[in-house]
């Protein structure tokens, strides 16, 4: 995939979400096989909703906003101060909600960033997929494997893109540690982690 500097063409939302990982050094994702092959329509703008624009949500939102084709159009949080701070960064132009399901009803919304407390991840990710939105979600994706399987099912059923933010997951230092300690057997037999 070409980066923004390599190609002057505009990216569609699928290319944007896939490229966000590279641009922000967040490199691990969960994608359905069909969503990779689906051709999206030509979109000039990518409309994004942010669920949980607290400190972390605002930081990731700012990464998304480094792409000129991204427009954050909606914010959702139950804490007014977070809504106000995030919307101030958007010059007060975003719609604000306290119920994420209302945000997901926005017809022209392309994708959502989920940066809420962990116990909301499963429900919000599934509801977003069912509403036809692509999803970028902060880690941890779930509390257990069963919840992850439910999210994967909703992602595939609705032919959505789902990406999980895993900072430094593909960092050079992790690769070097793997080579130095795991591949050589230096740590011995690992039975639990």
PDB file of C-alpha atoms in Angstrom:
ATOM      1  CA  UNK A   1       0.000   0.000   0.000  1.00  0.00           C
ATOM      2  CA  UNK A   2       1.299   3.426  -0.848  1.00  0.00           C
ATOM      3  CA  UNK A   3       1.532   6.066   1.819  1.00  0.00           C
ATOM      4  CA  UNK A   4       0.077   9.544   1.475  1.00  0.00           C
ATOM      5  CA  UNK A   5       3.421  10.935   0.346  1.00  0.00           C
ATOM      6  CA  UNK A   6       3.874   8.337  -2.390  1.00  0.00           C
ATOM      7  CA  UNK A   7       0.611   8.874  -4.212  1.00  0.00           C
ATOM      8  CA  UNK A   8      -1.439  12.013  -4.794  1.00  0.00           C
ATOM      9  CA  UNK A   9      -4.677  10.048  -5.335  1.00  0.00           C
ATOM     10  CA  UNK A  10      -7.412  10.235  -2.736  1.00  0.00           C
ATOM     11  CA  UNK A  11      -7.963   7.125  -0.663  1.00  0.00           C
ATOM     12  CA  UNK A  12     -11.313   5.572  -0.032  1.00  0.00           C
ATOM     13  CA  UNK A  13     -12.381   4.729   3.509  1.00  0.00           C
ATOM     14  CA  UNK A  14     -11.124   1.137   3.272  1.00  0.00           C
ATOM     15  CA  UNK A  15      -7.655   2.296   2.266  1.00  0.00           C
ATOM     16  CA  UNK A  16      -7.775   4.938   4.983  1.00  0.00           C
ATOM     17  CA  UNK A  17      -8.615   2.524   7.776  1.00  0.00           C
ATOM     18  CA  UNK A  18      -6.005   0.047   6.562  1.00  0.00           C
ATOM     19  CA  UNK A  19      -3.422   2.833   6.250  1.00  0.00           C
ATOM     20  CA  UNK A  20      -4.123   4.263   9.684  1.00  0.00           C
ATOM     21  CA  UNK A  21      -2.319   1.357  11.271  1.00  0.00           C
ATOM     22  CA  UNK A  22       0.854   2.117   9.373  1.00  0.00           C
ATOM     23  CA  UNK A  23       0.605   5.864   9.852  1.00  0.00           C
ATOM     24  CA  UNK A  24       0.123   5.652  13.605  1.00  0.00           C
ATOM     25  CA  UNK A  25       2.341   2.618  14.255  1.00  0.00           C
ATOM     26  CA  UNK A  26      -0.704   0.602  15.280  1.00  0.00           C
ATOM     27  CA  UNK A  27      -0.289  -2.526  13.261  1.00  0.00           C
ATOM     28  CA  UNK A  28      -2.563  -5.342  14.405  1.00  0.00           C
ATOM     29  CA  UNK A  29      -6.025  -5.806  12.951  1.00  0.00           C
ATOM     30  CA  UNK A  30      -8.900  -8.203  12.585  1.00  0.00           C
ATOM     31  CA  UNK A  31     -10.439  -8.192   9.105  1.00  0.00           C
ATOM     32  CA  UNK A  32     -13.011 -10.354   7.434  1.00  0.00           C
ATOM     33  CA  UNK A  33     -11.801 -12.045   4.284  1.00  0.00           C
ATOM     34  CA  UNK A  34     -14.646 -10.595   2.255  1.00  0.00           C
ATOM     35  CA  UNK A  35     -14.096  -7.011   3.411  1.00  0.00           C
ATOM     36  CA  UNK A  36     -10.548  -7.042   2.052  1.00  0.00           C
ATOM     37  CA  UNK A  37     -11.808  -7.911  -1.398  1.00  0.00           C
ATOM     38  CA  UNK A  38     -14.836  -5.625  -1.443  1.00  0.00           C
ATOM     39  CA  UNK A  39     -14.467  -2.551  -3.588  1.00  0.00           C
ATOM     40  CA  UNK A  40     -15.783   0.548  -1.879  1.00  0.00           C
ATOM     41  CA  UNK A  41     -17.333   3.430  -3.743  1.00  0.00           C
ATOM     42  CA  UNK A  42     -15.304   6.533  -4.367  1.00  0.00           C
ATOM     43  CA  UNK A  43     -15.624   8.646  -1.247  1.00  0.00           C
ATOM     44  CA  UNK A  44     -14.161  12.112  -1.134  1.00  0.00           C
ATOM     45  CA  UNK A  45     -14.569  12.315   2.625  1.00  0.00           C
ATOM     46  CA  UNK A  46     -14.558   9.773   5.408  1.00  0.00           C
ATOM     47  CA  UNK A  47     -17.023  10.646   8.134  1.00  0.00           C
ATOM     48  CA  UNK A  48     -15.956   9.347  11.530  1.00  0.00           C
ATOM     49  CA  UNK A  49     -17.756   9.096  14.845  1.00  0.00           C
ATOM     50  CA  UNK A  50     -15.830   8.837  18.114  1.00  0.00           C
ATOM     51  CA  UNK A  51     -17.259   6.752  20.944  1.00  0.00           C
ATOM     52  CA  UNK A  52     -15.426   7.711  24.122  1.00  0.00           C
ATOM     53  CA  UNK A  53     -13.498  10.895  23.355  1.00  0.00           C
ATOM     54  CA  UNK A  54     -11.611  10.927  26.654  1.00  0.00           C
ATOM     55  CA  UNK A  55      -7.835  11.370  26.808  1.00  0.00           C
ATOM     56  CA  UNK A  56      -7.033   8.277  24.715  1.00  0.00           C
ATOM     57  CA  UNK A  57      -9.974   8.757  22.368  1.00  0.00           C
ATOM     58  CA  UNK A  58      -8.950  12.338  21.656  1.00  0.00           C
ATOM     59  CA  UNK A  59      -5.346  11.322  21.000  1.00  0.00           C
ATOM     60  CA  UNK A  60      -6.359   8.678  18.461  1.00  0.00           C
ATOM     61  CA  UNK A  61      -8.946  11.067  16.974  1.00  0.00           C
ATOM     62  CA  UNK A  62      -6.122  13.549  16.389  1.00  0.00           C
ATOM     63  CA  UNK A  63      -4.173  10.850  14.496  1.00  0.00           C
ATOM     64  CA  UNK A  64      -7.177  10.268  12.255  1.00  0.00           C
ATOM     65  CA  UNK A  65      -7.473  14.011  11.659  1.00  0.00           C
ATOM     66  CA  UNK A  66      -3.943  14.140  10.212  1.00  0.00           C
ATOM     67  CA  UNK A  67      -5.556  12.728   7.066  1.00  0.00           C
ATOM     68  CA  UNK A  68      -7.215  15.592   5.165  1.00  0.00           C
ATOM     69  CA  UNK A  69     -10.021  13.349   3.885  1.00  0.00           C
ATOM     70  CA  UNK A  70     -11.218  12.535   7.430  1.00  0.00           C
ATOM     71  CA  UNK A  71     -13.947  14.519   9.088  1.00  0.00           C
ATOM     72  CA  UNK A  72     -15.075  13.750  12.635  1.00  0.00           C
ATOM     73  CA  UNK A  73     -18.801  14.441  12.486  1.00  0.00           C
ATOM     74  CA  UNK A  74     -20.031  12.954  15.768  1.00  0.00           C
ATOM     75  CA  UNK A  75     -18.891  12.383  19.331  1.00  0.00           C
ATOM     76  CA  UNK A  76     -20.429  10.300  22.093  1.00  0.00           C
ATOM     77  CA  UNK A  77     -19.644  10.272  25.784  1.00  0.00           C
ATOM     78  CA  UNK A  78     -21.633  10.378  28.999  1.00  0.00           C
ATOM     79  CA  UNK A  79     -19.145  12.844  30.466  1.00  0.00           C
ATOM     80  CA  UNK A  80     -19.924  16.373  29.250  1.00  0.00           C
ATOM     81  CA  UNK A  81     -16.378  17.596  29.836  1.00  0.00           C
ATOM     82  CA  UNK A  82     -14.953  15.017  27.406  1.00  0.00           C
ATOM     83  CA  UNK A  83     -17.558  15.927  24.799  1.00  0.00           C
ATOM     84  CA  UNK A  84     -16.761  19.614  25.180  1.00  0.00           C
ATOM     85  CA  UNK A  85     -12.985  19.153  24.997  1.00  0.00           C
ATOM     86  CA  UNK A  86     -13.166  16.940  21.918  1.00  0.00           C
ATOM     87  CA  UNK A  87     -15.711  19.134  20.139  1.00  0.00           C
ATOM     88  CA  UNK A  88     -13.579  22.204  20.849  1.00  0.00           C
ATOM     89  CA  UNK A  89     -10.782  20.520  18.866  1.00  0.00           C
ATOM     90  CA  UNK A  90     -13.296  20.234  16.020  1.00  0.00           C
ATOM     91  CA  UNK A  91     -14.329  23.896  16.234  1.00  0.00           C
ATOM     92  CA  UNK A  92     -17.661  22.816  17.733  1.00  0.00           C
ATOM     93  CA  UNK A  93     -18.803  21.265  14.437  1.00  0.00           C
ATOM     94  CA  UNK A  94     -19.493  17.688  15.577  1.00  0.00           C
ATOM     95  CA  UNK A  95     -22.870  16.392  16.684  1.00  0.00           C
ATOM     96  CA  UNK A  96     -22.729  15.210  20.285  1.00  0.00           C
ATOM     97  CA  UNK A  97     -24.515  12.288  21.903  1.00  0.00           C
ATOM     98  CA  UNK A  98     -24.717  10.567  25.263  1.00  0.00           C
ATOM     99  CA  UNK A  99     -26.190   7.366  23.776  1.00  0.00           C
ATOM    100  CA  UNK A 100     -23.899   5.661  21.268  1.00  0.00           C
ATOM    101  CA  UNK A 101     -26.835   3.962  19.545  1.00  0.00           C
ATOM    102  CA  UNK A 102     -28.098   7.385  18.458  1.00  0.00           C
ATOM    103  CA  UNK A 103     -24.694   8.175  16.949  1.00  0.00           C
ATOM    104  CA  UNK A 104     -24.794   4.876  15.024  1.00  0.00           C
ATOM    105  CA  UNK A 105     -28.108   5.956  13.455  1.00  0.00           C
ATOM    106  CA  UNK A 106     -26.325   8.666  11.436  1.00  0.00           C
ATOM    107  CA  UNK A 107     -26.835   7.402   7.922  1.00  0.00           C
ATOM    108  CA  UNK A 108     -23.781   8.972   6.272  1.00  0.00           C
ATOM    109  CA  UNK A 109     -21.336   7.911   8.995  1.00  0.00           C
ATOM    110  CA  UNK A 110     -18.616   5.702   7.468  1.00  0.00           C
ATOM    111  CA  UNK A 111     -16.711   4.499  10.515  1.00  0.00           C
ATOM    112  CA  UNK A 112     -16.382   4.751  14.264  1.00  0.00           C
ATOM    113  CA  UNK A 113     -13.454   4.930  16.633  1.00  0.00           C
ATOM    114  CA  UNK A 114     -14.229   3.097  19.871  1.00  0.00           C
ATOM    115  CA  UNK A 115     -12.124   4.280  22.810  1.00  0.00           C
ATOM    116  CA  UNK A 116     -14.553   3.612  25.642  1.00  0.00           C
ATOM    117  CA  UNK A 117     -13.928   1.622  28.831  1.00  0.00           C
ATOM    118  CA  UNK A 118     -13.203  -2.009  27.977  1.00  0.00           C
ATOM    119  CA  UNK A 119     -16.510  -3.477  29.162  1.00  0.00           C
ATOM    120  CA  UNK A 120     -18.328  -1.555  26.383  1.00  0.00           C
ATOM    121  CA  UNK A 121     -16.144  -2.787  23.521  1.00  0.00           C
ATOM    122  CA  UNK A 122     -18.083  -5.933  22.621  1.00  0.00           C
ATOM    123  CA  UNK A 123     -21.539  -4.350  22.478  1.00  0.00           C
ATOM    124  CA  UNK A 124     -20.394  -1.201  20.678  1.00  0.00           C
ATOM    125  CA  UNK A 125     -18.333  -3.089  18.091  1.00  0.00           C
ATOM    126  CA  UNK A 126     -21.192  -5.469  17.278  1.00  0.00           C
ATOM    127  CA  UNK A 127     -23.763  -2.668  17.172  1.00  0.00           C
ATOM    128  CA  UNK A 128     -21.491  -0.585  14.912  1.00  0.00           C
ATOM    129  CA  UNK A 129     -21.055  -3.489  12.473  1.00  0.00           C
ATOM    130  CA  UNK A 130     -24.802  -4.128  12.496  1.00  0.00           C
ATOM    131  CA  UNK A 131     -25.321  -0.426  11.717  1.00  0.00           C
ATOM    132  CA  UNK A 132     -23.072  -0.748   8.657  1.00  0.00           C
ATOM    133  CA  UNK A 133     -20.061   1.105  10.095  1.00  0.00           C
ATOM    134  CA  UNK A 134     -16.406   0.134   9.830  1.00  0.00           C
ATOM    135  CA  UNK A 135     -14.655   0.075  13.202  1.00  0.00           C
ATOM    136  CA  UNK A 136     -11.317   1.064  14.666  1.00  0.00           C
ATOM    137  CA  UNK A 137     -11.273  -0.082  18.293  1.00  0.00           C
ATOM    138  CA  UNK A 138      -8.753   0.377  21.048  1.00  0.00           C
ATOM    139  CA  UNK A 139      -7.308  -2.623  22.855  1.00  0.00           C
ATOM    140  CA  UNK A 140      -8.237  -4.823  24.506  1.00  0.00           C
ATOM    141  CA  UNK A 141     -10.841  -5.921  22.026  1.00  0.00           C
ATOM    142  CA  UNK A 142     -12.622  -8.136  24.555  1.00  0.00           C
ATOM    143  CA  UNK A 143     -12.429  -9.788  27.945  1.00  0.00           C
ATOM    144  CA  UNK A 144     -12.502 -13.320  26.574  1.00  0.00           C
ATOM    145  CA  UNK A 145     -12.347 -15.421  23.424  1.00  0.00           C
ATOM    146  CA  UNK A 146     -16.127 -15.891  23.187  1.00  0.00           C
ATOM    147  CA  UNK A 147     -16.689 -12.125  22.986  1.00  0.00           C
ATOM    148  CA  UNK A 148     -14.044 -11.899  20.275  1.00  0.00           C
ATOM    149  CA  UNK A 149     -15.783 -14.625  18.301  1.00  0.00           C
ATOM    150  CA  UNK A 150     -19.064 -12.689  18.518  1.00  0.00           C
ATOM    151  CA  UNK A 151     -17.355  -9.572  17.149  1.00  0.00           C
ATOM    152  CA  UNK A 152     -15.715 -11.514  14.326  1.00  0.00           C
ATOM    153  CA  UNK A 153     -19.100 -13.017  13.438  1.00  0.00           C
ATOM    154  CA  UNK A 154     -20.744  -9.556  13.306  1.00  0.00           C
ATOM    155  CA  UNK A 155     -17.818  -8.176  11.277  1.00  0.00           C
ATOM    156  CA  UNK A 156     -18.088 -10.944   8.688  1.00  0.00           C
ATOM    157  CA  UNK A 157     -21.887 -11.059   8.620  1.00  0.00           C
ATOM    158  CA  UNK A 158     -22.054  -7.328   7.900  1.00  0.00           C
ATOM    159  CA  UNK A 159     -18.991  -7.294   5.611  1.00  0.00           C
ATOM    160  CA  UNK A 160     -17.261  -4.607   7.692  1.00  0.00           C
ATOM    161  CA  UNK A 161     -13.659  -3.686   8.390  1.00  0.00           C
ATOM    162  CA  UNK A 162     -12.602  -4.077  12.034  1.00  0.00           C
ATOM    163  CA  UNK A 163      -9.188  -2.971  13.217  1.00  0.00           C
ATOM    164  CA  UNK A 164      -7.820  -3.236  16.733  1.00  0.00           C
ATOM    165  CA  UNK A 165      -5.313  -0.639  17.925  1.00  0.00           C
ATOM    166  CA  UNK A 166      -2.175  -2.363  19.159  1.00  0.00           C
ATOM    167  CA  UNK A 167       0.540   0.215  19.605  1.00  0.00           C
ATOM    168  CA  UNK A 168       4.039  -1.024  18.853  1.00  0.00           C
ATOM    169  CA  UNK A 169       2.731  -4.492  17.988  1.00  0.00           C
ATOM    170  CA  UNK A 170       5.016  -4.633  14.981  1.00  0.00           C
ATOM    171  CA  UNK A 171       7.800  -2.508  16.454  1.00  0.00           C
ATOM    172  CA  UNK A 172      11.344  -3.505  15.607  1.00  0.00           C
ATOM    173  CA  UNK A 173      12.153  -4.062  19.288  1.00  0.00           C
ATOM    174  CA  UNK A 174       9.421  -6.723  19.603  1.00  0.00           C
ATOM    175  CA  UNK A 175      10.692  -8.536  16.539  1.00  0.00           C
ATOM    176  CA  UNK A 176      14.243  -8.446  17.896  1.00  0.00           C
ATOM    177  CA  UNK A 177      13.088  -9.749  21.297  1.00  0.00           C
ATOM    178  CA  UNK A 178      11.231 -12.581  19.583  1.00  0.00           C
ATOM    179  CA  UNK A 179      14.332 -13.536  17.606  1.00  0.00           C
ATOM    180  CA  UNK A 180      16.711 -13.207  20.562  1.00  0.00           C
ATOM    181  CA  UNK A 181      14.668 -14.903  23.290  1.00  0.00           C
ATOM    182  CA  UNK A 182      11.809 -16.947  21.873  1.00  0.00           C
ATOM    183  CA  UNK A 183      13.227 -18.297  18.614  1.00  0.00           C
ATOM    184  CA  UNK A 184      16.512 -19.335  20.256  1.00  0.00           C
ATOM    185  CA  UNK A 185      14.803 -21.085  23.161  1.00  0.00           C
ATOM    186  CA  UNK A 186      16.711 -18.903  25.624  1.00  0.00           C
ATOM    187  CA  UNK A 187      13.621 -18.622  27.836  1.00  0.00           C
ATOM    188  CA  UNK A 188      13.129 -22.377  28.004  1.00  0.00           C
ATOM    189  CA  UNK A 189       9.762 -24.076  27.694  1.00  0.00           C
ATOM    190  CA  UNK A 190       7.016 -21.522  28.235  1.00  0.00           C
ATOM    191  CA  UNK A 191       3.917 -23.113  29.708  1.00  0.00           C
ATOM    192  CA  UNK A 192       1.796 -20.094  30.616  1.00  0.00           C
ATOM    193  CA  UNK A 193       1.694 -16.395  29.839  1.00  0.00           C
TER     194      UNK A 193
END
